[in-house]
PDB file of C-alpha atoms in Angstrom:
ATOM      1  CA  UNK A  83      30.996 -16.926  21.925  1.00  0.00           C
ATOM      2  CA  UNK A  84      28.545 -19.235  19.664  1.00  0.00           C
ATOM      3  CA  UNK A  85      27.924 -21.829  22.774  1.00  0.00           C
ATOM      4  CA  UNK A  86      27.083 -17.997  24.767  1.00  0.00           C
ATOM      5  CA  UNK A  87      24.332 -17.511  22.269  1.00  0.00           C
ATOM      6  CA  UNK A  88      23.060 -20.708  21.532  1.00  0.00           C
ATOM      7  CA  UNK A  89      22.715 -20.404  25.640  1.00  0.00           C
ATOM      8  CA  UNK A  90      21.376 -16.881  25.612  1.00  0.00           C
ATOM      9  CA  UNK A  91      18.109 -17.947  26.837  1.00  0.00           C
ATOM     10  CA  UNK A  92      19.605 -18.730  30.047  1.00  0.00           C
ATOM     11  CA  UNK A  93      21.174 -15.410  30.403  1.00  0.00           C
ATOM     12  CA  UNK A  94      22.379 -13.879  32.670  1.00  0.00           C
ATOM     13  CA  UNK A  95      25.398 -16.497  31.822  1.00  0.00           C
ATOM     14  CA  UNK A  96      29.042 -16.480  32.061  1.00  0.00           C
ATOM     15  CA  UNK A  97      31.024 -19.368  29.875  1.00  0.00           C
ATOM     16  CA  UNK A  98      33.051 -21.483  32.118  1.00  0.00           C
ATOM     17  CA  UNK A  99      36.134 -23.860  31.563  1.00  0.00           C
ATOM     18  CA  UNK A 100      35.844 -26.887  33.468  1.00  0.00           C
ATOM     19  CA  UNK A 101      39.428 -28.380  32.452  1.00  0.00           C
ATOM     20  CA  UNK A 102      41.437 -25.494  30.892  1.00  0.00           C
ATOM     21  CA  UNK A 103      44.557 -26.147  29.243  1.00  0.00           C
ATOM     22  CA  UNK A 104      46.112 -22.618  28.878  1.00  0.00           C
ATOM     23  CA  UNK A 105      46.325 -20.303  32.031  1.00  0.00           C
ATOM     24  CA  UNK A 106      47.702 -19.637  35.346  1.00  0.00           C
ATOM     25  CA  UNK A 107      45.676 -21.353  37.776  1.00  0.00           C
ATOM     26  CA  UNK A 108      46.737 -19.174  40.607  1.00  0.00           C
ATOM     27  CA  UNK A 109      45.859 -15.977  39.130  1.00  0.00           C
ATOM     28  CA  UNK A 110      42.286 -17.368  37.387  1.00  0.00           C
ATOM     29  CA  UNK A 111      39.061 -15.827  38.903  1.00  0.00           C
ATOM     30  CA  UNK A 112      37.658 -19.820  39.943  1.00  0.00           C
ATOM     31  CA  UNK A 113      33.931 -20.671  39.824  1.00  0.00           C
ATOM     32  CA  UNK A 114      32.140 -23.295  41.760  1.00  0.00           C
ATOM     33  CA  UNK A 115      29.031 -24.772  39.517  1.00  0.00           C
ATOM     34  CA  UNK A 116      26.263 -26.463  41.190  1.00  0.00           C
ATOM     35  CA  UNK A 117      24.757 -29.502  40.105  1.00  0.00           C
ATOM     36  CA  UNK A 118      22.026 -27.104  37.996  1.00  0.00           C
ATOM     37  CA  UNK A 119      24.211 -25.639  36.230  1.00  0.00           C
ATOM     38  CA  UNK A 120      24.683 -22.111  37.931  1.00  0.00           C
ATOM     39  CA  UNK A 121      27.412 -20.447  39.424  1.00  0.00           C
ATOM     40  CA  UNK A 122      27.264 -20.842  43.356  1.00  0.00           C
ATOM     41  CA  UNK A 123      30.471 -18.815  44.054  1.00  0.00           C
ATOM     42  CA  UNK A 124      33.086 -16.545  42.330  1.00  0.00           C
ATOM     43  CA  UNK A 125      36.569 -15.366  42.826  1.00  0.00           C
ATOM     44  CA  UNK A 126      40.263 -15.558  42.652  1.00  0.00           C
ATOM     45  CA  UNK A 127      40.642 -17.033  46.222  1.00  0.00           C
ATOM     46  CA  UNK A 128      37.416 -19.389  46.769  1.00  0.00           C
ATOM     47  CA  UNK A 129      38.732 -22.650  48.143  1.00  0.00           C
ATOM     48  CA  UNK A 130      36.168 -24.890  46.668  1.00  0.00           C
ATOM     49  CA  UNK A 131      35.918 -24.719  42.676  1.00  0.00           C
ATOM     50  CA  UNK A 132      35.273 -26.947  39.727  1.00  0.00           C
ATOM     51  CA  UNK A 133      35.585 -24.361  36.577  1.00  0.00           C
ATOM     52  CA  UNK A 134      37.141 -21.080  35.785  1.00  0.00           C
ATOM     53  CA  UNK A 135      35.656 -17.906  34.157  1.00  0.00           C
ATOM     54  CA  UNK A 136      36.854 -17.081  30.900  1.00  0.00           C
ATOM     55  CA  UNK A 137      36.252 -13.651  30.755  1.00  0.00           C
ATOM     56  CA  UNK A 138      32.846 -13.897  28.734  1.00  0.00           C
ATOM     57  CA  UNK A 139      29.517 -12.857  29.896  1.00  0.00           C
ATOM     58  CA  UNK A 140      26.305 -12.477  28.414  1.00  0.00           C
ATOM     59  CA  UNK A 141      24.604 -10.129  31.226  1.00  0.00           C
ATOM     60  CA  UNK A 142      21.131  -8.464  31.236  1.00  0.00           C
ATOM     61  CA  UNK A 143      20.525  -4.887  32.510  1.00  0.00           C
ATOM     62  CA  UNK A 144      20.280  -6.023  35.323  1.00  0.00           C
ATOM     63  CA  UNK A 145      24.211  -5.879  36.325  1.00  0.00           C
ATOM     64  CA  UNK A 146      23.606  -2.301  36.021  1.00  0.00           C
ATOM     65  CA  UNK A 147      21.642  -1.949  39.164  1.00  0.00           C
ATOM     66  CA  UNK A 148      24.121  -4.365  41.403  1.00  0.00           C
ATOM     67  CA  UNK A 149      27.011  -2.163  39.856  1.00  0.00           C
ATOM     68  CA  UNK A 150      25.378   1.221  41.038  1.00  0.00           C
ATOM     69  CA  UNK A 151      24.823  -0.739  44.379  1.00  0.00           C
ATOM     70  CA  UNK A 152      28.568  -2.030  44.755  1.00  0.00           C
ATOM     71  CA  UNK A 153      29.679   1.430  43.828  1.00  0.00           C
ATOM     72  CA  UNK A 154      29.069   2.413  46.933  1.00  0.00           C
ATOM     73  CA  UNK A 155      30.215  -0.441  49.067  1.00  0.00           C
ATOM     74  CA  UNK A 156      33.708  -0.993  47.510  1.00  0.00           C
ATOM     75  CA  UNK A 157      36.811   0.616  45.709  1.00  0.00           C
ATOM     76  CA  UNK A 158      37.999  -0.285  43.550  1.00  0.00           C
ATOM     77  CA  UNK A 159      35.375  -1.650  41.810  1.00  0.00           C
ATOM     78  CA  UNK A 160      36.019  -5.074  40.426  1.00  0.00           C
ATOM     79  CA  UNK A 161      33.812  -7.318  37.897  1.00  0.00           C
ATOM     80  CA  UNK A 162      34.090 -10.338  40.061  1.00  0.00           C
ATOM     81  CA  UNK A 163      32.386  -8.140  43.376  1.00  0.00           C
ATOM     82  CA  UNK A 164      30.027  -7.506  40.807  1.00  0.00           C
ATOM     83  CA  UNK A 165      29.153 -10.976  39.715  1.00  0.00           C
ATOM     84  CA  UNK A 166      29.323 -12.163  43.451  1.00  0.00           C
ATOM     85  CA  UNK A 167      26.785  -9.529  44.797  1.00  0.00           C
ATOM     86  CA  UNK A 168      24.826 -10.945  41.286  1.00  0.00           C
ATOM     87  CA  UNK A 169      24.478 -14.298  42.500  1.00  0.00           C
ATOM     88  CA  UNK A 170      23.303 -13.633  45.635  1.00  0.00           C
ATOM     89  CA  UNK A 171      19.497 -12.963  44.473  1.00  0.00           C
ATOM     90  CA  UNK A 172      19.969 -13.525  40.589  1.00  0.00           C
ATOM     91  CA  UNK A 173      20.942 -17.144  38.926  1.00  0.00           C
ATOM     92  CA  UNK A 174      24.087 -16.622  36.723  1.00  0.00           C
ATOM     93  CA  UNK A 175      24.368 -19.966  34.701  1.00  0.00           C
ATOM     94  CA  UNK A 176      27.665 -21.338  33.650  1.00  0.00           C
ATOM     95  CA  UNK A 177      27.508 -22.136  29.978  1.00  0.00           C
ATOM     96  CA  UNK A 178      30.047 -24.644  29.684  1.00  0.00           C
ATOM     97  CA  UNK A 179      32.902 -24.425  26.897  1.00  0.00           C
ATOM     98  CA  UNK A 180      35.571 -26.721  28.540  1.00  0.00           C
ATOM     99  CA  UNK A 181      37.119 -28.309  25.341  1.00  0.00           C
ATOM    100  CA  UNK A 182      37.088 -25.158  23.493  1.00  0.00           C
ATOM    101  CA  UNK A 183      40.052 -22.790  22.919  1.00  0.00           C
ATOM    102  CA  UNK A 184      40.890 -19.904  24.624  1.00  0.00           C
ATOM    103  CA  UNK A 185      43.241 -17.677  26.287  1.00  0.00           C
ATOM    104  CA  UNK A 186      42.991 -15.090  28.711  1.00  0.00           C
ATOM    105  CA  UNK A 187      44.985 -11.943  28.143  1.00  0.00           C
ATOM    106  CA  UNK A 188      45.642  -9.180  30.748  1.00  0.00           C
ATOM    107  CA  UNK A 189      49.146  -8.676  30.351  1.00  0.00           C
ATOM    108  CA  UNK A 190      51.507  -8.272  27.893  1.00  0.00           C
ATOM    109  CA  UNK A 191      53.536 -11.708  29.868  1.00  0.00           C
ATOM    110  CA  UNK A 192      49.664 -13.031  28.985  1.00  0.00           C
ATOM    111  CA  UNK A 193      49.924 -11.563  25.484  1.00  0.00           C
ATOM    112  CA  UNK A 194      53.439 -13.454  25.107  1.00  0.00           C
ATOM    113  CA  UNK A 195      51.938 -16.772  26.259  1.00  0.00           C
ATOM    114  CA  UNK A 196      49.099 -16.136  23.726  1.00  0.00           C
ATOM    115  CA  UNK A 197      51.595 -16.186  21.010  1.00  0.00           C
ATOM    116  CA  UNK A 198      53.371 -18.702  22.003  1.00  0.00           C
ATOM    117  CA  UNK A 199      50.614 -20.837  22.090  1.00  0.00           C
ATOM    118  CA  UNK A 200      49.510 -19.853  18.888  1.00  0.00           C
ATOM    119  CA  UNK A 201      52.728 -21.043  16.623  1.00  0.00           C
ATOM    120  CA  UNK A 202      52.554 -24.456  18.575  1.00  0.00           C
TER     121      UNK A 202
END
């Protein structure tokens, strides 16, 4: 979160892992970074990837208007969609925080990892 806001002048951003250490790579939503730093493409099945999202954004209003606009198009309604409809016409730059802990936690099998992890 403190690499996010040192960043936040490049917001829209979403903090990416480049080399994470603890997650399921099949079920992470995968980014692909361009060489300037800004997310190209977004999703749990892209082919071509070289970071994963770790679930924090730093977002301006405008991801408001492109969720009123993918309302309509698809259900249900997912924040990847959302951030893939954003990139079309709106930079979304990948703050990096590979090196940095984290976990991602969706499940309770997730939350079980996670504590796991945490007494090693």
């Amino acid at each position: 979160v403190r690499k996010a806001l040192k960043e936040s002048d490049k917001s829209p951003l979403l903090c990416v892992d480049r080399d994470p250490l603890y997650i399921h790579k099949k079920e992470a939503t995968k980014v692909l970074v361009g060489e300037d730093g800004y997310i190209k493409d977004i999703g749990k099945r892209i082919l071509i990837w070289n970071g994963v999202d770790t679930g924090i954004f730093l977002l301006n209003p405008t991801i408001f208007r492109i969720i009123e606009m993918a309302e309509e198009k698809t259900k249900p309604l997912t924040l990847s969609y959302c951030m893939k409809q954003m990139i079309k016409n709106h930079p979304l730059w990948a703050c990096d925080v590979s090196g940095r802990f984290w976990i991602d936690v969706d499940t309770l099998e997730d939350l079980t990892y996670a504590r796991m992890v945490m007494r090693t």
